[in-house]
GROMACS .gro file of C-alpha atoms in nm:
model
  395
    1UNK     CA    1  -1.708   5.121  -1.270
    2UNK     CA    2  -1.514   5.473  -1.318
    3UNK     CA    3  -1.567   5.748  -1.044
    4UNK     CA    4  -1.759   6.046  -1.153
    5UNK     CA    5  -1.563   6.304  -1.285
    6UNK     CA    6  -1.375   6.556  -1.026
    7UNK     CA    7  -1.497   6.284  -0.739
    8UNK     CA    8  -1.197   6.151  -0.531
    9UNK     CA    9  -1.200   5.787  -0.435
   10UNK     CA   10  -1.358   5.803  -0.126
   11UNK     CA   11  -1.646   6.145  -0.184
   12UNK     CA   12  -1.989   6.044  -0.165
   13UNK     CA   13  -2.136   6.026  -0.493
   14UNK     CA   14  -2.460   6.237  -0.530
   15UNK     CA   15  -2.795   6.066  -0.672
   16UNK     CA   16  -2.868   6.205  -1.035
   17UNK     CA   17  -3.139   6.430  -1.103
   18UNK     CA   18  -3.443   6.344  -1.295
   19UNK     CA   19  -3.544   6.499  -1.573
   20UNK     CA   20  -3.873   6.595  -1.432
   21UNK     CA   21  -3.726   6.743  -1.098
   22UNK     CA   22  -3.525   6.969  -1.335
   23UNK     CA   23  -3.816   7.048  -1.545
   24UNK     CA   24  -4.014   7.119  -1.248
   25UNK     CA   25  -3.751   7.330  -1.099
   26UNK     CA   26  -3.772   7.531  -1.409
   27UNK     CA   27  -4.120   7.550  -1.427
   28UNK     CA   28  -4.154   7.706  -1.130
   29UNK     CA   29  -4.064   8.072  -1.065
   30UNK     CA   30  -4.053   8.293  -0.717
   31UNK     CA   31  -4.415   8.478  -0.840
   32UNK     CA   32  -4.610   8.113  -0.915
   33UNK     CA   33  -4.518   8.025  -0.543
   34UNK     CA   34  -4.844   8.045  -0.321
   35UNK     CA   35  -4.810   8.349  -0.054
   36UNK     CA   36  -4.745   8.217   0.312
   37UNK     CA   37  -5.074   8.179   0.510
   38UNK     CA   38  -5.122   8.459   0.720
   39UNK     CA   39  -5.258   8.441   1.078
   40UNK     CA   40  -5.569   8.554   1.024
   41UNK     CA   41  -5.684   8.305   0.740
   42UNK     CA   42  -5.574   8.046   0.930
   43UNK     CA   43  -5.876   8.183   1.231
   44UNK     CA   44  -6.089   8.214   0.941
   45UNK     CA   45  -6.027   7.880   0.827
   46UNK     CA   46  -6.056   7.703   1.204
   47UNK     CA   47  -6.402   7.880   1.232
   48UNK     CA   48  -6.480   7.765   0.903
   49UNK     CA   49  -6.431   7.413   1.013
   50UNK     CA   50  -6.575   7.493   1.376
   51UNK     CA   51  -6.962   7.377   1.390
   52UNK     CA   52  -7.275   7.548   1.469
   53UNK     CA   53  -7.358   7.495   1.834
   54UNK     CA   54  -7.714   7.380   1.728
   55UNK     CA   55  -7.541   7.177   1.508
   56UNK     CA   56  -7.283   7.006   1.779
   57UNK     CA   57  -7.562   6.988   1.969
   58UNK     CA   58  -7.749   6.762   1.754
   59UNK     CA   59  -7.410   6.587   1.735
   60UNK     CA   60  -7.436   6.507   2.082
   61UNK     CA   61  -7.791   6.396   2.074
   62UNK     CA   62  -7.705   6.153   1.800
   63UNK     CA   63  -7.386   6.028   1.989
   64UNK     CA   64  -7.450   5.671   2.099
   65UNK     CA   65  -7.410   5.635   2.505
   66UNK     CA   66  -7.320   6.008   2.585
   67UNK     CA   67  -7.437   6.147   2.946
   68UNK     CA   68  -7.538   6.471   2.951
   69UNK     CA   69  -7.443   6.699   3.172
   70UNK     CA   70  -7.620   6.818   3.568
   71UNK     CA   71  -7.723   7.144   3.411
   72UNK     CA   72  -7.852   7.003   3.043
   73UNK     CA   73  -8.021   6.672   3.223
   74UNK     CA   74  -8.285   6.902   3.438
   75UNK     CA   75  -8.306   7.152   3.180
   76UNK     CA   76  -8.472   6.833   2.953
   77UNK     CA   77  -8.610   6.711   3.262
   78UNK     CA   78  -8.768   7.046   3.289
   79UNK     CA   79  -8.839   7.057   2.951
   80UNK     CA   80  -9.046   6.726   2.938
   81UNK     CA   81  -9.269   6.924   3.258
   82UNK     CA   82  -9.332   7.205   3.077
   83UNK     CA   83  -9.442   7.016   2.782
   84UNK     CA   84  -9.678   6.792   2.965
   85UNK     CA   85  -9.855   7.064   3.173
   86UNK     CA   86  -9.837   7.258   2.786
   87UNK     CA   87 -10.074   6.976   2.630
   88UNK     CA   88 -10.283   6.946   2.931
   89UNK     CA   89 -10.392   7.321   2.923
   90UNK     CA   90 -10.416   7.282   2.583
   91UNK     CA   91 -10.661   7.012   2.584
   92UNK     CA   92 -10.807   7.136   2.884
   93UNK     CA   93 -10.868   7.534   2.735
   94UNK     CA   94 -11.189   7.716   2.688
   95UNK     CA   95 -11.515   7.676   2.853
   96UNK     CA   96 -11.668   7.343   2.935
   97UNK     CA   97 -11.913   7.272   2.680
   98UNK     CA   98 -11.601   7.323   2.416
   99UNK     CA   99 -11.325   7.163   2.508
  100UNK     CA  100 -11.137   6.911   2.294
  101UNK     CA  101 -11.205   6.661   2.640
  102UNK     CA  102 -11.481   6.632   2.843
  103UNK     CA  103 -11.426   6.816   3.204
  104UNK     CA  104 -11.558   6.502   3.384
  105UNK     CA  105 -11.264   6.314   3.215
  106UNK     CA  106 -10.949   6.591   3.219
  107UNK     CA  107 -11.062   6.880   3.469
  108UNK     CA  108 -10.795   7.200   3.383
  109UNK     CA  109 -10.493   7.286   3.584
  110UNK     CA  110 -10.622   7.544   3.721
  111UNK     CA  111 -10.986   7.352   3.860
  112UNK     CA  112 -10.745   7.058   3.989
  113UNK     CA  113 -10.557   7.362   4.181
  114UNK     CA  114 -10.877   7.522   4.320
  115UNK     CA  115 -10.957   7.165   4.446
  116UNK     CA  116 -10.673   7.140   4.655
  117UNK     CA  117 -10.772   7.286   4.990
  118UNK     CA  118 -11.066   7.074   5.022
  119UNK     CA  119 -10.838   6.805   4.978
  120UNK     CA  120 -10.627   6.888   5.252
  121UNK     CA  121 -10.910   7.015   5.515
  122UNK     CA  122 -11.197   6.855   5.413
  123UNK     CA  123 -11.011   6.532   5.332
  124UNK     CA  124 -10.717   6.480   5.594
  125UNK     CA  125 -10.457   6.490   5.318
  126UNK     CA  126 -10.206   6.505   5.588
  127UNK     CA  127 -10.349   6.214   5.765
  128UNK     CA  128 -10.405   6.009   5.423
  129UNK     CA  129  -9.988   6.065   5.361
  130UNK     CA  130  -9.866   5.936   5.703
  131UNK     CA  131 -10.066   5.617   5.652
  132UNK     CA  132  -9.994   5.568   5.298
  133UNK     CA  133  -9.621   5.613   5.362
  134UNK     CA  134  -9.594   5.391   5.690
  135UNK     CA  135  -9.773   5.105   5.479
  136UNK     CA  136  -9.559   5.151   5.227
  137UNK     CA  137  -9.247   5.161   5.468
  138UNK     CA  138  -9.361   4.881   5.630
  139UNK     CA  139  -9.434   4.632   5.354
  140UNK     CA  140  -9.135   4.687   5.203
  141UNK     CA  141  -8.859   4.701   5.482
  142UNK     CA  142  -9.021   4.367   5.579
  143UNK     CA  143  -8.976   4.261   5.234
  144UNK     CA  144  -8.608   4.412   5.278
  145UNK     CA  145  -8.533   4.200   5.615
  146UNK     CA  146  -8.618   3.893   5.443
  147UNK     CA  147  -8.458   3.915   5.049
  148UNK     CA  148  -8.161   4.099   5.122
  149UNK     CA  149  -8.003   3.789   5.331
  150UNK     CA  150  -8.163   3.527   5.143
  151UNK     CA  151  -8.006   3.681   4.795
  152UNK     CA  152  -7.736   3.704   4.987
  153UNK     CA  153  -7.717   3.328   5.065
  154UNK     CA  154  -7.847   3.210   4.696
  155UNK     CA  155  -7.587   3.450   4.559
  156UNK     CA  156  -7.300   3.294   4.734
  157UNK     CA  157  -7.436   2.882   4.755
  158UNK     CA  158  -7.549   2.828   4.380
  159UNK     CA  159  -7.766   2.502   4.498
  160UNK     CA  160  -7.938   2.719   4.719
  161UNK     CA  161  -7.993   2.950   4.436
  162UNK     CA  162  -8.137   2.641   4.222
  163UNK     CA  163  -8.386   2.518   4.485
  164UNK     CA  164  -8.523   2.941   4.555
  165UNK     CA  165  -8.476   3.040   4.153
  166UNK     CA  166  -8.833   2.877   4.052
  167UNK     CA  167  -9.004   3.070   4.349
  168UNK     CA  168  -8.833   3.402   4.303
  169UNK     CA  169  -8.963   3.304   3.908
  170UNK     CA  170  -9.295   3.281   4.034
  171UNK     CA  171  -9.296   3.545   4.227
  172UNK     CA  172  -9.182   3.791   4.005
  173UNK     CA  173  -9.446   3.673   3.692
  174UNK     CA  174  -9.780   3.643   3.935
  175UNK     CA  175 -10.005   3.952   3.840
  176UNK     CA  176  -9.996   4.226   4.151
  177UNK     CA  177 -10.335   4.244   4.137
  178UNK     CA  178 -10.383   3.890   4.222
  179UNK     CA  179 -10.258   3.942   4.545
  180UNK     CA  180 -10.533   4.103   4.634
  181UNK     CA  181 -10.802   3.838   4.737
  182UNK     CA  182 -10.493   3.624   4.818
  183UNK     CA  183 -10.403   3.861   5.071
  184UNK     CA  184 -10.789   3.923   5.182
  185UNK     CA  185 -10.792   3.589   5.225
  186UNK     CA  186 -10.507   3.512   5.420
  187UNK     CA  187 -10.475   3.873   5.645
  188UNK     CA  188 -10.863   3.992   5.660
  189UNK     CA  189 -10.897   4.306   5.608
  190UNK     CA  190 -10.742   4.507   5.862
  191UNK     CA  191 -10.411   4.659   5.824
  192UNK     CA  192 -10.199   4.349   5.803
  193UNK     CA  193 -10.329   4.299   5.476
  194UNK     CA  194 -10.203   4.603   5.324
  195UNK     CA  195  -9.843   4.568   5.474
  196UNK     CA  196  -9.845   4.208   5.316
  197UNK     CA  197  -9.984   4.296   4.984
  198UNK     CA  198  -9.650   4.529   4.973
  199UNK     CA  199  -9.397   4.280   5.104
  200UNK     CA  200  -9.570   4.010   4.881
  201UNK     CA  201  -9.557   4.256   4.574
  202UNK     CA  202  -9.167   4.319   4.645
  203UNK     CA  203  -8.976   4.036   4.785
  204UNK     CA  204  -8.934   3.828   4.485
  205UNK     CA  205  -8.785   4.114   4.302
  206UNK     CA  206  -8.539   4.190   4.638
  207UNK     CA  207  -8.449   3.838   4.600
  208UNK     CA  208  -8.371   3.815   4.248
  209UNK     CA  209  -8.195   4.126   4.224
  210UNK     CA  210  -7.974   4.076   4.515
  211UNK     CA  211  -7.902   3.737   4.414
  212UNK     CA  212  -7.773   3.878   4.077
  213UNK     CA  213  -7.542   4.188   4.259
  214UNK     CA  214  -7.390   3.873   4.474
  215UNK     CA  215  -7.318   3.690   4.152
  216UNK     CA  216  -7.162   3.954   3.985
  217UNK     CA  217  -6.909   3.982   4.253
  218UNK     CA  218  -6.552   3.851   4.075
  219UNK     CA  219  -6.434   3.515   4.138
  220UNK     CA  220  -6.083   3.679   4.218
  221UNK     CA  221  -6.171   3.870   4.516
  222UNK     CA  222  -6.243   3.498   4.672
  223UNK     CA  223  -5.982   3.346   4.563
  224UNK     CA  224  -5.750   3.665   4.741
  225UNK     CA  225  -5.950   3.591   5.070
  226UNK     CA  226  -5.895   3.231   5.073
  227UNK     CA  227  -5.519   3.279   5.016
  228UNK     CA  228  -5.544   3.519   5.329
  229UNK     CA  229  -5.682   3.278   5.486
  230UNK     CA  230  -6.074   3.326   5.485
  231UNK     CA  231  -6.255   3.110   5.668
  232UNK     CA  232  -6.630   2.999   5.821
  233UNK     CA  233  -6.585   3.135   6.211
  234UNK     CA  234  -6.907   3.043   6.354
  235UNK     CA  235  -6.832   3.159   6.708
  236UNK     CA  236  -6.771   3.501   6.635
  237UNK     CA  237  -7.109   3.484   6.461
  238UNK     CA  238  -7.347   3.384   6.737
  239UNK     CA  239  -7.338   3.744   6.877
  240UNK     CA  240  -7.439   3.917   6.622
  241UNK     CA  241  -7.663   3.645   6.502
  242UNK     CA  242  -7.827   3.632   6.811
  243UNK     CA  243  -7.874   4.006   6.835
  244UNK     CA  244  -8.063   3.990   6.471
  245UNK     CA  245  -8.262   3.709   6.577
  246UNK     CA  246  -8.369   3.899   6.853
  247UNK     CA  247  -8.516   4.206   6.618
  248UNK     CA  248  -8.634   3.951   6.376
  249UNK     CA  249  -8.880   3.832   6.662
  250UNK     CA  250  -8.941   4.123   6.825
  251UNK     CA  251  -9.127   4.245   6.476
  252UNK     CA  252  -9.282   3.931   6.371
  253UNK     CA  253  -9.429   3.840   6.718
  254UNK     CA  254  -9.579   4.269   6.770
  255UNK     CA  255  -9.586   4.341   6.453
  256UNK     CA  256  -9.933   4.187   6.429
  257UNK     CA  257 -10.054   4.342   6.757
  258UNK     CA  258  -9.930   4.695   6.669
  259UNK     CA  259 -10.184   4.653   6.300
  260UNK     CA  260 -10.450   4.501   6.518
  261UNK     CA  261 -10.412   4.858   6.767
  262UNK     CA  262 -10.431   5.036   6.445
  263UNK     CA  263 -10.749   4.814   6.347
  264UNK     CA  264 -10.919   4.864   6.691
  265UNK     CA  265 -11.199   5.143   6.739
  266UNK     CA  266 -11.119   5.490   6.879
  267UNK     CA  267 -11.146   5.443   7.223
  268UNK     CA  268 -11.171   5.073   7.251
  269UNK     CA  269 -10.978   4.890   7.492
  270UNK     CA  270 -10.716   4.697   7.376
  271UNK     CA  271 -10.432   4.478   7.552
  272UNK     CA  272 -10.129   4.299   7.405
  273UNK     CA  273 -10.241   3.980   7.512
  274UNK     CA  274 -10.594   3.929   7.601
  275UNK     CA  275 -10.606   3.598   7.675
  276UNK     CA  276 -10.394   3.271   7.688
  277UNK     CA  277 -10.449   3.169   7.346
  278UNK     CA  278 -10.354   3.490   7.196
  279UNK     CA  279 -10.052   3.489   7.501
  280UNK     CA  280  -9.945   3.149   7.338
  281UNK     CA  281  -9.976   3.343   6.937
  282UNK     CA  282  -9.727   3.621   7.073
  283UNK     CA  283  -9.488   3.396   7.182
  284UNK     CA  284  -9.496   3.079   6.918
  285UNK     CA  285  -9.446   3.452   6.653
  286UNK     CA  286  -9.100   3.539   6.837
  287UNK     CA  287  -8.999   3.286   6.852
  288UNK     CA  288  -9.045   3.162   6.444
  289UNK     CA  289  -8.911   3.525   6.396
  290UNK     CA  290  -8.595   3.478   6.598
  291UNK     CA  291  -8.542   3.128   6.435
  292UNK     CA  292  -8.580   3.312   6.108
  293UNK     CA  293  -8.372   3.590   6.167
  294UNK     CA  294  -8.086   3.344   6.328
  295UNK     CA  295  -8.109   3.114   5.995
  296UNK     CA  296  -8.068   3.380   5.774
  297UNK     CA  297  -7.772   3.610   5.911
  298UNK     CA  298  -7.574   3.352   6.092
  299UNK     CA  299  -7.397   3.224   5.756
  300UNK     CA  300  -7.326   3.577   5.664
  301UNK     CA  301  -7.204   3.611   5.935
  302UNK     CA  302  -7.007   3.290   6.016
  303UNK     CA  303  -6.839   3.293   5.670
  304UNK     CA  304  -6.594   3.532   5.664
  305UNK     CA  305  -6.576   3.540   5.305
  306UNK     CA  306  -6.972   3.597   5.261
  307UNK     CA  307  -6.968   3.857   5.526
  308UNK     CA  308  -6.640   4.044   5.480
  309UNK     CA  309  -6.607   3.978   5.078
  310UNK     CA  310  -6.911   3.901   4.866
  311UNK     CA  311  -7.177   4.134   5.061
  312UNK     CA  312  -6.924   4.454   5.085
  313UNK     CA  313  -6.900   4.455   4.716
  314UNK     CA  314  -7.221   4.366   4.637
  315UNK     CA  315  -7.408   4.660   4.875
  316UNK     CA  316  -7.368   4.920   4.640
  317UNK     CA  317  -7.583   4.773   4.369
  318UNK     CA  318  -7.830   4.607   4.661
  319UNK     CA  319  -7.866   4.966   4.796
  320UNK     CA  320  -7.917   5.129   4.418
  321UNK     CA  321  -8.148   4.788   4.313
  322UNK     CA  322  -8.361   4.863   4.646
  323UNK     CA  323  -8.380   5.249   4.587
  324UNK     CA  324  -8.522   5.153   4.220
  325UNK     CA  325  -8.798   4.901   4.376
  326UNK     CA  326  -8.916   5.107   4.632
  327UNK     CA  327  -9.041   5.341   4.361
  328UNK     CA  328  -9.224   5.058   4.219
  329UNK     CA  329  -9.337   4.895   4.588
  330UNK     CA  330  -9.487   5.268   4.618
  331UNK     CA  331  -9.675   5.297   4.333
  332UNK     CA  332  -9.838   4.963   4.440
  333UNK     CA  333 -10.026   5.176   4.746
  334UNK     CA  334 -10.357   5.229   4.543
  335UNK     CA  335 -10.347   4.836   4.513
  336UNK     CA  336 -10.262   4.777   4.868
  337UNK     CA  337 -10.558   5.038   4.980
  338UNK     CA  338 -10.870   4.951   4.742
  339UNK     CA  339 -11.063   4.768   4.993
  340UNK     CA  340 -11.109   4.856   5.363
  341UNK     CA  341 -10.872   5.183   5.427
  342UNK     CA  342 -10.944   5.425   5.687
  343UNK     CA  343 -10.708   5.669   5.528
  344UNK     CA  344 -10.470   5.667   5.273
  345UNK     CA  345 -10.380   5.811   4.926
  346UNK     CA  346 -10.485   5.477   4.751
  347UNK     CA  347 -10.847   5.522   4.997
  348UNK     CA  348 -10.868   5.909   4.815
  349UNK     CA  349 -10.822   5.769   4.450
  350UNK     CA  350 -11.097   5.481   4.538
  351UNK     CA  351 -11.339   5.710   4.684
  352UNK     CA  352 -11.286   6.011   4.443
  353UNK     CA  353 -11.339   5.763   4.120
  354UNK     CA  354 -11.674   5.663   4.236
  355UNK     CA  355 -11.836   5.996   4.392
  356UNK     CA  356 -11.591   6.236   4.310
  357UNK     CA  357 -11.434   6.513   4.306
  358UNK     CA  358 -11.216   6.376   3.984
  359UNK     CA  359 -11.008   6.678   4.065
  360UNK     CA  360 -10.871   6.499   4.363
  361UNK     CA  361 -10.756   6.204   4.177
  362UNK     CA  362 -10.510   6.403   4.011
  363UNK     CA  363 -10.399   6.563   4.310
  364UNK     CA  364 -10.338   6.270   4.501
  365UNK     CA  365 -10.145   6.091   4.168
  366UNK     CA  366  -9.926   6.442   4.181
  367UNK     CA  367  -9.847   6.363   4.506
  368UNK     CA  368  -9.783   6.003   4.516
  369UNK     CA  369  -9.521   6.114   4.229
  370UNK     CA  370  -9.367   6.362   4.420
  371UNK     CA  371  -9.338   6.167   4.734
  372UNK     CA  372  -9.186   5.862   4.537
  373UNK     CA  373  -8.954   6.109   4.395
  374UNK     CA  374  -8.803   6.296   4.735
  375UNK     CA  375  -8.813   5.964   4.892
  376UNK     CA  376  -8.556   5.806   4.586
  377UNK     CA  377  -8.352   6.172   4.575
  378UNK     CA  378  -8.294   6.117   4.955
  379UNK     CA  379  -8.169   5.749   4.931
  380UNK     CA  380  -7.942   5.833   4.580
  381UNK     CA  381  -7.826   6.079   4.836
  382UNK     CA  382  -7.734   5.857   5.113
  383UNK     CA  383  -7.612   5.591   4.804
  384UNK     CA  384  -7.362   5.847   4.684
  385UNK     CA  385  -7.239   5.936   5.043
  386UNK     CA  386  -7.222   5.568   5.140
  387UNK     CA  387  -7.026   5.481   4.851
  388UNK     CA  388  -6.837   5.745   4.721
  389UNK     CA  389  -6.614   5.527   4.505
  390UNK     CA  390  -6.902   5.396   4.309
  391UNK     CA  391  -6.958   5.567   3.968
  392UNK     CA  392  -7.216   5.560   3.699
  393UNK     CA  393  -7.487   5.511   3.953
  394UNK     CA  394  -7.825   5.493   3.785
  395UNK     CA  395  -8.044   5.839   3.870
   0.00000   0.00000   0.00000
């Protein structure tokens, strides 16, 4: 093939232009050109583009999974307040003969406010919250000292798990208010009772849910312990075994003679052990509660990687899972006190739904919500200090 015309052999040979380029060069002339953009159209085009914020704020609403802020999550928390106490004066407005709900049914805000002092004079409000909360407390840390350890142990031994999974089932499906004339029947009516209706009412779920946090532990962590050389060292255990087994007795052999002081008559005489027979009681109760106690720590203990591997990483969501149930363990307390309470919150509700004042069954609901609610800020407090590392914890 020839070389272009005026090309040495050797000069790079240039690509021929289309027709159309040319025409298109032609075409176009220096005043058909489009003027260069100038700063400020290109602002006025980003804020064009640039959303409403009411509009990015429904954005956000509609976005699947997003957290909202500190600031925006108690403003809506605030929000949802405002709106309740809103329809309740609402409803609640005018005089009694004309509101849209009967004053014997929904008393106002402000009647339930006026109601107040003789609710804490007249009442013993004060009184009625110590003994609510130390039933509560005690049910449930009972409830505490035996699920945590045996989740612990299903979590780790799966057999173990098989033979406890159709209790915990059970447990967790019974209706809560069948507990009570189980309860009556097994405790009388004293203050034992009311301390068992809450552990009975909260161990399954301590069980299961501990079980689960133990399961969810990764496989590899074990496998890194047993290549460092992980193994059951049941001598090291008996100390602190022993020193568990101890406490474990300690409450299950006085526990039942501190409730029965509680039962007793003001000024009644009362002794630990009154006679032989209830000498013999005390002692056969340490001692199951120190062989209880023993049984349940001393393979956490012995095994170092139960003890050292499986519970470490599994305490942050047993802490947050126990935090959740107290809430509902709490809430139980008008359950635990309908029959037989000297004092309580649950005792107030009872008493004020069959003579009255209704205002005071309100108040005390208020403030079984707000304890319930300090109670769960202080432990998501002490969660987030204790495990600092953890994120995404459920508020």
């Amino acid at each position: 093939m020839p070389d272009p015309v005026g090309k040495l052999p050797g000069e790079p040979v240039e690509p021929p232009t289309t027709g159309s380029d040319e025409d298109t060069a032609v075409t176009q002339s220096p005043e058909e050109e489009a003027p260069p953009a100038t700063p400020d159209a290109e602002v006025r085009a980003d804020v064009s583009k640039t959303p409403s914020p009411a509009m990015a704020w429904l954005r956000r609403w509609l976005t699947l999974r997003e957290a909202p802020g500190m600031a925006e999550a108690a403003l809506l928390g605030v929000l949802a307040i405002v709106a309740a106490l809103g329809g309740w004066a609402i409803i609640t407005a005018g005089p009694p003969g004309s509101r849209l709900v009967s004053p014997y049914l929904l008393p106002s805000i402000g009647e339930t406010l006026k109601s107040f002092p003789s609710l804490w004079f007249d009442r013993s409000l004060s009184i009625s919250i110590l003994w609510s909360v130390g039933r509560v407390l005690g049910g449930f840390l009972f409830a505490v000292a035996i699920g945590v350890p045996l989740g612990v142990l299903a979590g780790s031994w799966p057999r173990l798990n098989a033979l406890l999974k159709p209790l915990s089932i059970f447990g967790r499906n019974i209706p809560v208010a069948a507990l009570i004339p189980l309860t009556l029947i097994w405790f009388g009516l004293g203050e034992t009772q009311k301390v068992m209706f809450i552990f009975l009412a909260s161990v399954a779920f301590i069980l299961f849910d501990t079980t689960s946090a133990v399961q969810s532990v990764p496989d590899r962590f074990l496998d890194s312990a047993y290549t460092l050389g992980a193994r059951p060292r049941w001598r090291r255990a008996l100390p602190w075994a022993g020193f568990i087994a101890a406490l474990y007795g300690l409450v299950v052999g006085f526990g039942p003679v501190l409730t029965a002081w509680l039962d007793a008559p003001p000024g009644a005489p009362f002794t630990v052990a009154p006679d032989l027979a209830a000498g013999k009681a005390l002692a056969i109760r340490i001692l199951v509660g120190s062989a209880l106690g023993f049984l349940l720590w001393l393979p956490i203990f012995g095994h170092q990687a139960v003890g050292r591997i499986l519970l470490p990483l599994a305490l942050p969501d047993i802490v947050n899972s126990l935090r959740l149930l107290f809430g509902l363990a709490f809430g139980y307390i008008m359950l635990a006190e309908v029959i037989n309470a000297k004092h309580g919150l649950g005792d107030i509700i009872n008493v004020s739904q069959r003579r009255g004042p209704r205002e005071h069954i309100y108040l005390s609901l208020i403030i079984i919500s707000l304890l319930a609610f300090g109670i769960d800020r202080f432990i998501l407090w002490v969660q987030k200090t204790s495990f600092p590392h953890v994120k995404n914890v459920q508020t």
